[in-house]
């Protein structure tokens, strides 16, 4: 999802070319939100299939949903798919991103086995009208050095990206910024935006970009200026989360986060401003991995999740 209160470059140009009152008016006009708030039910503990998720999205005013591509492959006839696609279109609901169905982190045989099914998965996504796949990069390894790990990731993810490109799909890679994860294995690997750029450069495919997560952005000590180095096409998905109280930036743990604005540990306003400034136009979703949220009734979790996102948007003047 994307939000642009105003594009950074446009704002600069406007400041130079128009008077102050008109500039203020222009900024307010450009603050109208164009990106979509996405619902990935599993990340907030909501158990729902494709059709149920669509109903929840309609009820709670979400604007994009996970594609549930594996479910579509296994259970949907063409007629059933066309029916749900028509319902999505009628309610103005698009797609978030799907997790890559290939295990690329383990041995070569496992990668090759999973890779065989990727094209069918992408063909189904194309039939659905879904255009984004994502994954995460573990930031340490017990056997592979940084360079060895880089080579393996670049090859395997590059092969996946080529198949995705054939079907109009962009591939988002999420760097994990926790310092605790970088030290949990013998050899540290990618744990910041700058290192993520190196991997994307090694892959060398035009459809590969970032999953930018506010939690990992914070843990990596990345900044607003780091975000502003990106182009809109560099970002495939945005995850919006907060970090737990009682931990330093260096001691935060993965899998334990908060809904956006829950603690104020992360500078959500700066994070969103960076996303706005580059003109990002894709899904924005939460991924708090929060047990308290997971234990709530579905309706409560869906409502609280949307309220948290709206509260975060308000910090940059968006609704």
PDB file of C-alpha atoms in Angstrom:
ATOM      1  CA  UNK A   1       0.000   0.000   0.000  1.00  0.00           C
ATOM      2  CA  UNK A   2       1.303   3.331  -0.460  1.00  0.00           C
ATOM      3  CA  UNK A   3       0.896   6.590   0.983  1.00  0.00           C
ATOM      4  CA  UNK A   4       2.208   9.776  -0.224  1.00  0.00           C
ATOM      5  CA  UNK A   5       1.444  12.847   1.660  1.00  0.00           C
ATOM      6  CA  UNK A   6       3.458  14.418  -1.056  1.00  0.00           C
ATOM      7  CA  UNK A   7       6.290  13.129  -3.164  1.00  0.00           C
ATOM      8  CA  UNK A   8       9.623  14.467  -2.057  1.00  0.00           C
ATOM      9  CA  UNK A   9      10.654  15.669  -5.483  1.00  0.00           C
ATOM     10  CA  UNK A  10       7.278  17.224  -6.206  1.00  0.00           C
ATOM     11  CA  UNK A  11       7.314  19.039  -2.889  1.00  0.00           C
ATOM     12  CA  UNK A  12      10.704  20.530  -3.649  1.00  0.00           C
ATOM     13  CA  UNK A  13       9.597  21.631  -7.082  1.00  0.00           C
ATOM     14  CA  UNK A  14       6.401  23.116  -5.710  1.00  0.00           C
ATOM     15  CA  UNK A  15       8.275  25.095  -3.083  1.00  0.00           C
ATOM     16  CA  UNK A  16      10.420  26.647  -5.771  1.00  0.00           C
ATOM     17  CA  UNK A  17       7.667  27.449  -8.245  1.00  0.00           C
ATOM     18  CA  UNK A  18       4.619  28.508  -6.287  1.00  0.00           C
ATOM     19  CA  UNK A  19       3.740  30.858  -3.476  1.00  0.00           C
ATOM     20  CA  UNK A  20       3.510  29.636   0.111  1.00  0.00           C
ATOM     21  CA  UNK A  21      -0.321  29.559   0.393  1.00  0.00           C
ATOM     22  CA  UNK A  22      -0.664  27.657  -2.864  1.00  0.00           C
ATOM     23  CA  UNK A  23       2.106  25.280  -1.807  1.00  0.00           C
ATOM     24  CA  UNK A  24       0.196  24.467   1.378  1.00  0.00           C
ATOM     25  CA  UNK A  25      -2.933  23.752  -0.636  1.00  0.00           C
ATOM     26  CA  UNK A  26      -1.016  21.531  -3.026  1.00  0.00           C
ATOM     27  CA  UNK A  27       0.531  19.585  -0.144  1.00  0.00           C
ATOM     28  CA  UNK A  28      -2.916  18.980   1.355  1.00  0.00           C
ATOM     29  CA  UNK A  29      -4.215  17.765  -1.989  1.00  0.00           C
ATOM     30  CA  UNK A  30      -1.289  15.408  -2.421  1.00  0.00           C
ATOM     31  CA  UNK A  31      -1.840  14.056   1.074  1.00  0.00           C
ATOM     32  CA  UNK A  32      -4.828  12.107  -0.230  1.00  0.00           C
ATOM     33  CA  UNK A  33      -3.981   8.454   0.228  1.00  0.00           C
ATOM     34  CA  UNK A  34      -3.600   6.233  -2.822  1.00  0.00           C
ATOM     35  CA  UNK A  35      -2.057   3.083  -1.349  1.00  0.00           C
ATOM     36  CA  UNK A  36      -4.143   0.260   0.087  1.00  0.00           C
ATOM     37  CA  UNK A  37      -4.313  -0.989   3.661  1.00  0.00           C
ATOM     38  CA  UNK A  38      -3.790  -4.743   3.423  1.00  0.00           C
ATOM     39  CA  UNK A  39      -5.082  -7.611   5.527  1.00  0.00           C
ATOM     40  CA  UNK A  40      -2.885 -10.665   6.002  1.00  0.00           C
ATOM     41  CA  UNK A  41      -5.040 -12.465   8.586  1.00  0.00           C
ATOM     42  CA  UNK A  42      -2.484 -14.984   9.811  1.00  0.00           C
ATOM     43  CA  UNK A  43      -0.073 -12.302  11.024  1.00  0.00           C
ATOM     44  CA  UNK A  44      -2.648 -11.024  13.509  1.00  0.00           C
ATOM     45  CA  UNK A  45      -3.870 -14.430  14.611  1.00  0.00           C
ATOM     46  CA  UNK A  46      -7.049 -14.450  12.523  1.00  0.00           C
ATOM     47  CA  UNK A  47      -7.831 -17.864  11.075  1.00  0.00           C
ATOM     48  CA  UNK A  48      -9.567 -17.384   7.751  1.00  0.00           C
ATOM     49  CA  UNK A  49      -9.512 -18.737   4.214  1.00  0.00           C
ATOM     50  CA  UNK A  50      -9.618 -16.706   0.987  1.00  0.00           C
ATOM     51  CA  UNK A  51     -13.391 -16.106   0.946  1.00  0.00           C
ATOM     52  CA  UNK A  52     -13.575 -15.398   4.682  1.00  0.00           C
ATOM     53  CA  UNK A  53     -10.687 -12.944   4.456  1.00  0.00           C
ATOM     54  CA  UNK A  54     -12.468 -11.091   1.665  1.00  0.00           C
ATOM     55  CA  UNK A  55     -15.596 -10.846   3.815  1.00  0.00           C
ATOM     56  CA  UNK A  56     -13.546  -9.536   6.741  1.00  0.00           C
ATOM     57  CA  UNK A  57     -11.889  -6.995   4.472  1.00  0.00           C
ATOM     58  CA  UNK A  58     -15.248  -5.725   3.284  1.00  0.00           C
ATOM     59  CA  UNK A  59     -16.621  -5.549   6.822  1.00  0.00           C
ATOM     60  CA  UNK A  60     -13.637  -3.762   8.377  1.00  0.00           C
ATOM     61  CA  UNK A  61     -12.697  -1.567   5.391  1.00  0.00           C
ATOM     62  CA  UNK A  62      -9.418  -3.176   4.428  1.00  0.00           C
ATOM     63  CA  UNK A  63      -8.464  -2.546   0.825  1.00  0.00           C
ATOM     64  CA  UNK A  64      -6.252  -5.502  -0.105  1.00  0.00           C
ATOM     65  CA  UNK A  65      -5.975  -9.133   0.953  1.00  0.00           C
ATOM     66  CA  UNK A  66      -3.479 -11.971   0.685  1.00  0.00           C
ATOM     67  CA  UNK A  67      -3.877 -13.929  -2.576  1.00  0.00           C
ATOM     68  CA  UNK A  68      -4.209 -17.383  -0.916  1.00  0.00           C
ATOM     69  CA  UNK A  69      -2.713 -18.805  -4.112  1.00  0.00           C
ATOM     70  CA  UNK A  70      -2.041 -22.292  -2.756  1.00  0.00           C
ATOM     71  CA  UNK A  71      -5.679 -22.551  -1.675  1.00  0.00           C
ATOM     72  CA  UNK A  72      -6.811 -21.402  -5.115  1.00  0.00           C
ATOM     73  CA  UNK A  73      -4.587 -24.031  -6.770  1.00  0.00           C
ATOM     74  CA  UNK A  74      -5.981 -26.815  -4.592  1.00  0.00           C
ATOM     75  CA  UNK A  75      -9.658 -25.921  -4.188  1.00  0.00           C
ATOM     76  CA  UNK A  76     -10.936 -23.369  -6.714  1.00  0.00           C
ATOM     77  CA  UNK A  77     -12.487 -24.081 -10.075  1.00  0.00           C
ATOM     78  CA  UNK A  78     -12.276 -21.360 -12.710  1.00  0.00           C
ATOM     79  CA  UNK A  79     -15.906 -20.519 -12.023  1.00  0.00           C
ATOM     80  CA  UNK A  80     -15.336 -20.166  -8.279  1.00  0.00           C
ATOM     81  CA  UNK A  81     -12.281 -18.008  -8.842  1.00  0.00           C
ATOM     82  CA  UNK A  82     -14.149 -15.746 -11.251  1.00  0.00           C
ATOM     83  CA  UNK A  83     -16.916 -15.361  -8.694  1.00  0.00           C
ATOM     84  CA  UNK A  84     -14.602 -14.236  -5.904  1.00  0.00           C
ATOM     85  CA  UNK A  85     -12.651 -11.968  -8.282  1.00  0.00           C
ATOM     86  CA  UNK A  86     -15.920 -10.271  -9.247  1.00  0.00           C
ATOM     87  CA  UNK A  87     -16.707  -9.729  -5.561  1.00  0.00           C
ATOM     88  CA  UNK A  88     -13.260  -8.225  -4.991  1.00  0.00           C
ATOM     89  CA  UNK A  89     -13.710  -5.877  -7.941  1.00  0.00           C
ATOM     90  CA  UNK A  90     -17.186  -4.851  -6.818  1.00  0.00           C
ATOM     91  CA  UNK A  91     -15.800  -3.857  -3.420  1.00  0.00           C
ATOM     92  CA  UNK A  92     -12.599  -2.234  -4.690  1.00  0.00           C
ATOM     93  CA  UNK A  93     -10.313  -4.753  -2.995  1.00  0.00           C
ATOM     94  CA  UNK A  94      -6.928  -5.652  -4.454  1.00  0.00           C
ATOM     95  CA  UNK A  95      -4.095  -7.928  -3.444  1.00  0.00           C
ATOM     96  CA  UNK A  96      -1.327  -7.925  -0.897  1.00  0.00           C
ATOM     97  CA  UNK A  97       1.628 -10.288  -1.385  1.00  0.00           C
ATOM     98  CA  UNK A  98       2.153 -14.050  -1.147  1.00  0.00           C
ATOM     99  CA  UNK A  99       5.035 -15.860   0.551  1.00  0.00           C
ATOM    100  CA  UNK A 100       7.452 -17.497  -1.868  1.00  0.00           C
ATOM    101  CA  UNK A 101       6.591 -21.230  -2.114  1.00  0.00           C
ATOM    102  CA  UNK A 102      10.249 -22.243  -2.501  1.00  0.00           C
ATOM    103  CA  UNK A 103      12.522 -23.203   0.415  1.00  0.00           C
ATOM    104  CA  UNK A 104      15.772 -21.609  -0.743  1.00  0.00           C
ATOM    105  CA  UNK A 105      17.619 -21.598   2.595  1.00  0.00           C
ATOM    106  CA  UNK A 106      18.273 -25.321   2.916  1.00  0.00           C
ATOM    107  CA  UNK A 107      20.121 -27.851   0.770  1.00  0.00           C
ATOM    108  CA  UNK A 108      20.241 -27.829  -3.006  1.00  0.00           C
ATOM    109  CA  UNK A 109      17.898 -30.809  -3.445  1.00  0.00           C
ATOM    110  CA  UNK A 110      15.145 -29.152  -1.405  1.00  0.00           C
ATOM    111  CA  UNK A 111      15.498 -25.955  -3.411  1.00  0.00           C
ATOM    112  CA  UNK A 112      15.347 -27.822  -6.721  1.00  0.00           C
ATOM    113  CA  UNK A 113      12.313 -29.824  -5.592  1.00  0.00           C
ATOM    114  CA  UNK A 114      10.324 -26.739  -4.568  1.00  0.00           C
ATOM    115  CA  UNK A 115      11.488 -24.728  -7.565  1.00  0.00           C
ATOM    116  CA  UNK A 116       9.740 -27.168  -9.912  1.00  0.00           C
ATOM    117  CA  UNK A 117       6.368 -25.991  -8.624  1.00  0.00           C
ATOM    118  CA  UNK A 118       7.062 -22.262  -8.780  1.00  0.00           C
ATOM    119  CA  UNK A 119       5.872 -21.708 -12.342  1.00  0.00           C
ATOM    120  CA  UNK A 120       2.459 -23.247 -11.681  1.00  0.00           C
ATOM    121  CA  UNK A 121       2.172 -21.087  -8.560  1.00  0.00           C
ATOM    122  CA  UNK A 122       3.023 -17.965 -10.572  1.00  0.00           C
ATOM    123  CA  UNK A 123       0.610 -18.947 -13.350  1.00  0.00           C
ATOM    124  CA  UNK A 124      -2.152 -19.164 -10.752  1.00  0.00           C
ATOM    125  CA  UNK A 125      -1.187 -15.787  -9.314  1.00  0.00           C
ATOM    126  CA  UNK A 126      -1.342 -14.304 -12.791  1.00  0.00           C
ATOM    127  CA  UNK A 127      -4.817 -15.790 -13.259  1.00  0.00           C
ATOM    128  CA  UNK A 128      -5.840 -14.207  -9.947  1.00  0.00           C
ATOM    129  CA  UNK A 129      -4.399 -10.843 -10.942  1.00  0.00           C
ATOM    130  CA  UNK A 130      -1.896 -10.907  -8.055  1.00  0.00           C
ATOM    131  CA  UNK A 131       1.518  -9.373  -8.720  1.00  0.00           C
ATOM    132  CA  UNK A 132       3.681  -9.608  -5.555  1.00  0.00           C
ATOM    133  CA  UNK A 133       5.635 -12.360  -3.824  1.00  0.00           C
ATOM    134  CA  UNK A 134       7.819 -11.833  -0.764  1.00  0.00           C
ATOM    135  CA  UNK A 135      10.314 -13.587   1.475  1.00  0.00           C
ATOM    136  CA  UNK A 136      12.808 -12.807   4.233  1.00  0.00           C
ATOM    137  CA  UNK A 137      16.569 -13.171   4.444  1.00  0.00           C
ATOM    138  CA  UNK A 138      17.975 -14.781   7.609  1.00  0.00           C
ATOM    139  CA  UNK A 139      20.825 -12.591   8.808  1.00  0.00           C
ATOM    140  CA  UNK A 140      23.335 -15.236   9.909  1.00  0.00           C
ATOM    141  CA  UNK A 141      24.453 -18.761   9.032  1.00  0.00           C
ATOM    142  CA  UNK A 142      26.385 -21.498  10.804  1.00  0.00           C
ATOM    143  CA  UNK A 143      28.257 -22.838   7.765  1.00  0.00           C
ATOM    144  CA  UNK A 144      28.268 -20.233   5.011  1.00  0.00           C
ATOM    145  CA  UNK A 145      30.446 -17.124   5.172  1.00  0.00           C
ATOM    146  CA  UNK A 146      28.987 -13.788   4.084  1.00  0.00           C
ATOM    147  CA  UNK A 147      30.318 -14.178   0.543  1.00  0.00           C
ATOM    148  CA  UNK A 148      29.254 -17.808   0.238  1.00  0.00           C
ATOM    149  CA  UNK A 149      25.791 -16.961   1.519  1.00  0.00           C
ATOM    150  CA  UNK A 150      25.559 -14.001  -0.849  1.00  0.00           C
ATOM    151  CA  UNK A 151      26.420 -16.192  -3.814  1.00  0.00           C
ATOM    152  CA  UNK A 152      23.860 -18.830  -2.871  1.00  0.00           C
ATOM    153  CA  UNK A 153      21.095 -16.318  -2.227  1.00  0.00           C
ATOM    154  CA  UNK A 154      21.792 -14.387  -5.426  1.00  0.00           C
ATOM    155  CA  UNK A 155      21.636 -17.523  -7.563  1.00  0.00           C
ATOM    156  CA  UNK A 156      18.592 -19.145  -5.999  1.00  0.00           C
ATOM    157  CA  UNK A 157      16.519 -15.995  -5.584  1.00  0.00           C
ATOM    158  CA  UNK A 158      17.555 -14.879  -9.047  1.00  0.00           C
ATOM    159  CA  UNK A 159      16.248 -18.102 -10.570  1.00  0.00           C
ATOM    160  CA  UNK A 160      12.952 -17.555  -8.733  1.00  0.00           C
ATOM    161  CA  UNK A 161      12.779 -13.943  -9.876  1.00  0.00           C
ATOM    162  CA  UNK A 162      13.169 -14.941 -13.530  1.00  0.00           C
ATOM    163  CA  UNK A 163      10.148 -17.235 -13.332  1.00  0.00           C
ATOM    164  CA  UNK A 164       8.125 -14.544 -11.540  1.00  0.00           C
ATOM    165  CA  UNK A 165       9.037 -11.951 -14.158  1.00  0.00           C
ATOM    166  CA  UNK A 166       7.494 -14.143 -16.871  1.00  0.00           C
ATOM    167  CA  UNK A 167       4.161 -13.733 -15.086  1.00  0.00           C
ATOM    168  CA  UNK A 168       4.329 -10.042 -14.189  1.00  0.00           C
ATOM    169  CA  UNK A 169       5.230 -10.664 -10.542  1.00  0.00           C
ATOM    170  CA  UNK A 170       7.556  -8.558  -8.414  1.00  0.00           C
ATOM    171  CA  UNK A 171       9.700 -10.204  -5.754  1.00  0.00           C
ATOM    172  CA  UNK A 172      10.209  -8.458  -2.391  1.00  0.00           C
ATOM    173  CA  UNK A 173      13.102  -9.341  -0.075  1.00  0.00           C
ATOM    174  CA  UNK A 174      12.977  -8.458   3.614  1.00  0.00           C
ATOM    175  CA  UNK A 175      16.204  -7.878   5.492  1.00  0.00           C
ATOM    176  CA  UNK A 176      16.011  -8.744   9.194  1.00  0.00           C
ATOM    177  CA  UNK A 177      17.571  -6.013  11.284  1.00  0.00           C
ATOM    178  CA  UNK A 178      17.777  -7.562  14.751  1.00  0.00           C
ATOM    179  CA  UNK A 179      21.330  -7.620  16.058  1.00  0.00           C
ATOM    180  CA  UNK A 180      20.361 -10.687  18.095  1.00  0.00           C
ATOM    181  CA  UNK A 181      19.769 -12.655  14.909  1.00  0.00           C
ATOM    182  CA  UNK A 182      23.036 -11.543  13.328  1.00  0.00           C
ATOM    183  CA  UNK A 183      24.948 -13.047  16.243  1.00  0.00           C
ATOM    184  CA  UNK A 184      22.963 -16.223  16.811  1.00  0.00           C
ATOM    185  CA  UNK A 185      24.959 -18.150  14.191  1.00  0.00           C
ATOM    186  CA  UNK A 186      28.660 -18.213  13.388  1.00  0.00           C
ATOM    187  CA  UNK A 187      28.645 -15.989  10.288  1.00  0.00           C
ATOM    188  CA  UNK A 188      26.629 -12.725  10.125  1.00  0.00           C
ATOM    189  CA  UNK A 189      24.762 -11.980   6.918  1.00  0.00           C
ATOM    190  CA  UNK A 190      22.524  -9.212   5.593  1.00  0.00           C
ATOM    191  CA  UNK A 191      20.951  -7.102   8.336  1.00  0.00           C
ATOM    192  CA  UNK A 192      20.446  -3.603   6.897  1.00  0.00           C
ATOM    193  CA  UNK A 193      19.017  -1.795   3.909  1.00  0.00           C
ATOM    194  CA  UNK A 194      22.445  -1.081   2.458  1.00  0.00           C
ATOM    195  CA  UNK A 195      23.358  -4.776   2.562  1.00  0.00           C
ATOM    196  CA  UNK A 196      19.961  -5.628   1.097  1.00  0.00           C
ATOM    197  CA  UNK A 197      20.791  -3.384  -1.845  1.00  0.00           C
ATOM    198  CA  UNK A 198      23.968  -5.385  -2.372  1.00  0.00           C
ATOM    199  CA  UNK A 199      21.989  -8.626  -2.579  1.00  0.00           C
ATOM    200  CA  UNK A 200      19.437  -7.118  -4.961  1.00  0.00           C
ATOM    201  CA  UNK A 201      22.308  -5.847  -7.091  1.00  0.00           C
ATOM    202  CA  UNK A 202      23.890  -9.313  -7.170  1.00  0.00           C
ATOM    203  CA  UNK A 203      20.579 -10.852  -8.231  1.00  0.00           C
ATOM    204  CA  UNK A 204      20.371  -8.349 -11.057  1.00  0.00           C
ATOM    205  CA  UNK A 205      16.697  -8.814 -11.979  1.00  0.00           C
ATOM    206  CA  UNK A 206      14.522  -5.752 -12.521  1.00  0.00           C
ATOM    207  CA  UNK A 207      11.509  -7.204 -10.674  1.00  0.00           C
ATOM    208  CA  UNK A 208      13.349  -7.653  -7.346  1.00  0.00           C
ATOM    209  CA  UNK A 209      12.995  -5.090  -4.557  1.00  0.00           C
ATOM    210  CA  UNK A 210      12.458  -4.724  -0.830  1.00  0.00           C
ATOM    211  CA  UNK A 211       9.940  -5.653   1.777  1.00  0.00           C
ATOM    212  CA  UNK A 212      10.515  -2.660   4.052  1.00  0.00           C
ATOM    213  CA  UNK A 213       9.491  -3.370   7.649  1.00  0.00           C
ATOM    214  CA  UNK A 214       9.510  -0.584  10.225  1.00  0.00           C
ATOM    215  CA  UNK A 215      10.673  -3.048  12.902  1.00  0.00           C
ATOM    216  CA  UNK A 216      13.726  -4.160  10.952  1.00  0.00           C
ATOM    217  CA  UNK A 217      14.373  -0.610   9.753  1.00  0.00           C
ATOM    218  CA  UNK A 218      14.504   0.430  13.411  1.00  0.00           C
ATOM    219  CA  UNK A 219      16.609  -2.537  14.600  1.00  0.00           C
ATOM    220  CA  UNK A 220      19.112  -2.003  11.782  1.00  0.00           C
ATOM    221  CA  UNK A 221      19.444   1.665  12.794  1.00  0.00           C
ATOM    222  CA  UNK A 222      18.370   2.670   9.302  1.00  0.00           C
ATOM    223  CA  UNK A 223      17.065   6.212   8.916  1.00  0.00           C
ATOM    224  CA  UNK A 224      14.630   8.438   7.075  1.00  0.00           C
ATOM    225  CA  UNK A 225      17.465   9.343   4.719  1.00  0.00           C
ATOM    226  CA  UNK A 226      18.054   5.656   3.985  1.00  0.00           C
ATOM    227  CA  UNK A 227      14.416   5.329   2.939  1.00  0.00           C
ATOM    228  CA  UNK A 228      14.749   8.362   0.713  1.00  0.00           C
ATOM    229  CA  UNK A 229      17.511   6.635  -1.262  1.00  0.00           C
ATOM    230  CA  UNK A 230      14.904   4.214  -2.633  1.00  0.00           C
ATOM    231  CA  UNK A 231      12.767   4.628  -5.736  1.00  0.00           C
ATOM    232  CA  UNK A 232       9.086   3.618  -5.737  1.00  0.00           C
ATOM    233  CA  UNK A 233       9.854   0.513  -7.780  1.00  0.00           C
ATOM    234  CA  UNK A 234      12.462  -0.550  -5.201  1.00  0.00           C
ATOM    235  CA  UNK A 235       9.729  -1.343  -2.657  1.00  0.00           C
ATOM    236  CA  UNK A 236       7.360  -4.277  -3.163  1.00  0.00           C
ATOM    237  CA  UNK A 237       5.650  -4.405   0.245  1.00  0.00           C
ATOM    238  CA  UNK A 238       5.666  -2.328   3.444  1.00  0.00           C
ATOM    239  CA  UNK A 239       5.212  -3.843   6.916  1.00  0.00           C
ATOM    240  CA  UNK A 240       4.215  -1.491   9.707  1.00  0.00           C
ATOM    241  CA  UNK A 241       4.978  -2.535  13.292  1.00  0.00           C
ATOM    242  CA  UNK A 242       6.181  -1.207  16.638  1.00  0.00           C
ATOM    243  CA  UNK A 243       8.840  -2.642  18.956  1.00  0.00           C
ATOM    244  CA  UNK A 244       8.518  -3.815  22.545  1.00  0.00           C
ATOM    245  CA  UNK A 245       9.274  -1.676  25.553  1.00  0.00           C
ATOM    246  CA  UNK A 246      12.053  -2.766  27.881  1.00  0.00           C
ATOM    247  CA  UNK A 247      14.522  -3.672  25.135  1.00  0.00           C
ATOM    248  CA  UNK A 248      17.217  -1.635  23.452  1.00  0.00           C
ATOM    249  CA  UNK A 249      17.505  -1.476  19.692  1.00  0.00           C
ATOM    250  CA  UNK A 250      20.281  -4.082  19.931  1.00  0.00           C
ATOM    251  CA  UNK A 251      18.360  -6.540  22.126  1.00  0.00           C
ATOM    252  CA  UNK A 252      15.009  -6.670  20.295  1.00  0.00           C
ATOM    253  CA  UNK A 253      13.990 -10.198  19.282  1.00  0.00           C
ATOM    254  CA  UNK A 254      12.278 -11.342  16.135  1.00  0.00           C
ATOM    255  CA  UNK A 255       8.805 -12.803  16.422  1.00  0.00           C
ATOM    256  CA  UNK A 256       7.927 -10.472  19.300  1.00  0.00           C
ATOM    257  CA  UNK A 257       6.578  -7.108  18.198  1.00  0.00           C
ATOM    258  CA  UNK A 258       3.649  -4.751  18.689  1.00  0.00           C
ATOM    259  CA  UNK A 259       0.987  -3.172  16.535  1.00  0.00           C
ATOM    260  CA  UNK A 260       1.990   0.205  15.094  1.00  0.00           C
ATOM    261  CA  UNK A 261       1.920   3.067  17.634  1.00  0.00           C
ATOM    262  CA  UNK A 262       1.423   0.646  20.547  1.00  0.00           C
ATOM    263  CA  UNK A 263       4.607   1.674  22.361  1.00  0.00           C
ATOM    264  CA  UNK A 264       6.144   4.568  20.446  1.00  0.00           C
ATOM    265  CA  UNK A 265       9.552   2.867  20.445  1.00  0.00           C
ATOM    266  CA  UNK A 266       9.763   3.165  16.649  1.00  0.00           C
ATOM    267  CA  UNK A 267       9.606   6.578  14.995  1.00  0.00           C
ATOM    268  CA  UNK A 268       6.572   5.690  12.899  1.00  0.00           C
ATOM    269  CA  UNK A 269       6.175   9.214  11.575  1.00  0.00           C
ATOM    270  CA  UNK A 270       9.674   9.255  10.055  1.00  0.00           C
ATOM    271  CA  UNK A 271       9.202   5.770   8.637  1.00  0.00           C
ATOM    272  CA  UNK A 272       5.950   6.660   6.941  1.00  0.00           C
ATOM    273  CA  UNK A 273       7.308   9.993   5.774  1.00  0.00           C
ATOM    274  CA  UNK A 274      10.096   8.161   3.983  1.00  0.00           C
ATOM    275  CA  UNK A 275       7.617   5.858   2.284  1.00  0.00           C
ATOM    276  CA  UNK A 276       5.566   8.872   1.246  1.00  0.00           C
ATOM    277  CA  UNK A 277       8.543  10.870   0.022  1.00  0.00           C
ATOM    278  CA  UNK A 278       9.653   8.214  -2.443  1.00  0.00           C
ATOM    279  CA  UNK A 279       6.149   7.877  -3.879  1.00  0.00           C
ATOM    280  CA  UNK A 280       5.580   4.266  -2.856  1.00  0.00           C
ATOM    281  CA  UNK A 281       2.426   2.709  -4.293  1.00  0.00           C
ATOM    282  CA  UNK A 282       1.859  -0.736  -2.857  1.00  0.00           C
ATOM    283  CA  UNK A 283       0.302  -2.588   0.086  1.00  0.00           C
ATOM    284  CA  UNK A 284       0.971  -1.623   3.696  1.00  0.00           C
ATOM    285  CA  UNK A 285       0.179  -4.233   6.316  1.00  0.00           C
ATOM    286  CA  UNK A 286       1.034  -5.184   9.894  1.00  0.00           C
ATOM    287  CA  UNK A 287       3.084  -8.176  11.004  1.00  0.00           C
ATOM    288  CA  UNK A 288       3.278  -7.901  14.797  1.00  0.00           C
ATOM    289  CA  UNK A 289       3.730 -11.569  15.767  1.00  0.00           C
ATOM    290  CA  UNK A 290       2.040 -10.678  19.031  1.00  0.00           C
ATOM    291  CA  UNK A 291       0.629 -13.423  21.225  1.00  0.00           C
ATOM    292  CA  UNK A 292      -1.850 -11.173  23.028  1.00  0.00           C
ATOM    293  CA  UNK A 293      -3.291 -10.117  19.672  1.00  0.00           C
ATOM    294  CA  UNK A 294      -3.310 -13.713  18.429  1.00  0.00           C
ATOM    295  CA  UNK A 295      -5.380 -14.779  21.443  1.00  0.00           C
ATOM    296  CA  UNK A 296      -8.145 -12.250  20.728  1.00  0.00           C
ATOM    297  CA  UNK A 297     -11.402 -13.034  18.971  1.00  0.00           C
ATOM    298  CA  UNK A 298     -11.164 -12.440  15.230  1.00  0.00           C
ATOM    299  CA  UNK A 299     -13.444  -9.415  15.203  1.00  0.00           C
ATOM    300  CA  UNK A 300     -11.549  -7.723  18.019  1.00  0.00           C
ATOM    301  CA  UNK A 301      -8.166  -8.332  16.381  1.00  0.00           C
ATOM    302  CA  UNK A 302      -9.370  -7.065  12.991  1.00  0.00           C
ATOM    303  CA  UNK A 303     -10.778  -3.895  14.524  1.00  0.00           C
ATOM    304  CA  UNK A 304      -7.717  -3.171  16.674  1.00  0.00           C
ATOM    305  CA  UNK A 305      -5.396  -3.806  13.752  1.00  0.00           C
ATOM    306  CA  UNK A 306      -7.208  -1.294  11.547  1.00  0.00           C
ATOM    307  CA  UNK A 307      -7.325   1.256  14.361  1.00  0.00           C
ATOM    308  CA  UNK A 308      -3.557   0.922  14.846  1.00  0.00           C
ATOM    309  CA  UNK A 309      -2.882   1.462  11.149  1.00  0.00           C
ATOM    310  CA  UNK A 310      -5.147   4.518  11.064  1.00  0.00           C
ATOM    311  CA  UNK A 311      -3.413   5.957  14.125  1.00  0.00           C
ATOM    312  CA  UNK A 312      -0.067   5.544  12.386  1.00  0.00           C
ATOM    313  CA  UNK A 313      -1.330   7.201   9.213  1.00  0.00           C
ATOM    314  CA  UNK A 314      -2.574  10.153  11.212  1.00  0.00           C
ATOM    315  CA  UNK A 315       1.023  10.987  12.210  1.00  0.00           C
ATOM    316  CA  UNK A 316       1.649  12.027   8.601  1.00  0.00           C
ATOM    317  CA  UNK A 317      -1.771  13.535   7.935  1.00  0.00           C
ATOM    318  CA  UNK A 318      -3.313  10.555   6.149  1.00  0.00           C
ATOM    319  CA  UNK A 319      -6.557   8.655   6.699  1.00  0.00           C
TER     320      UNK A 319
END
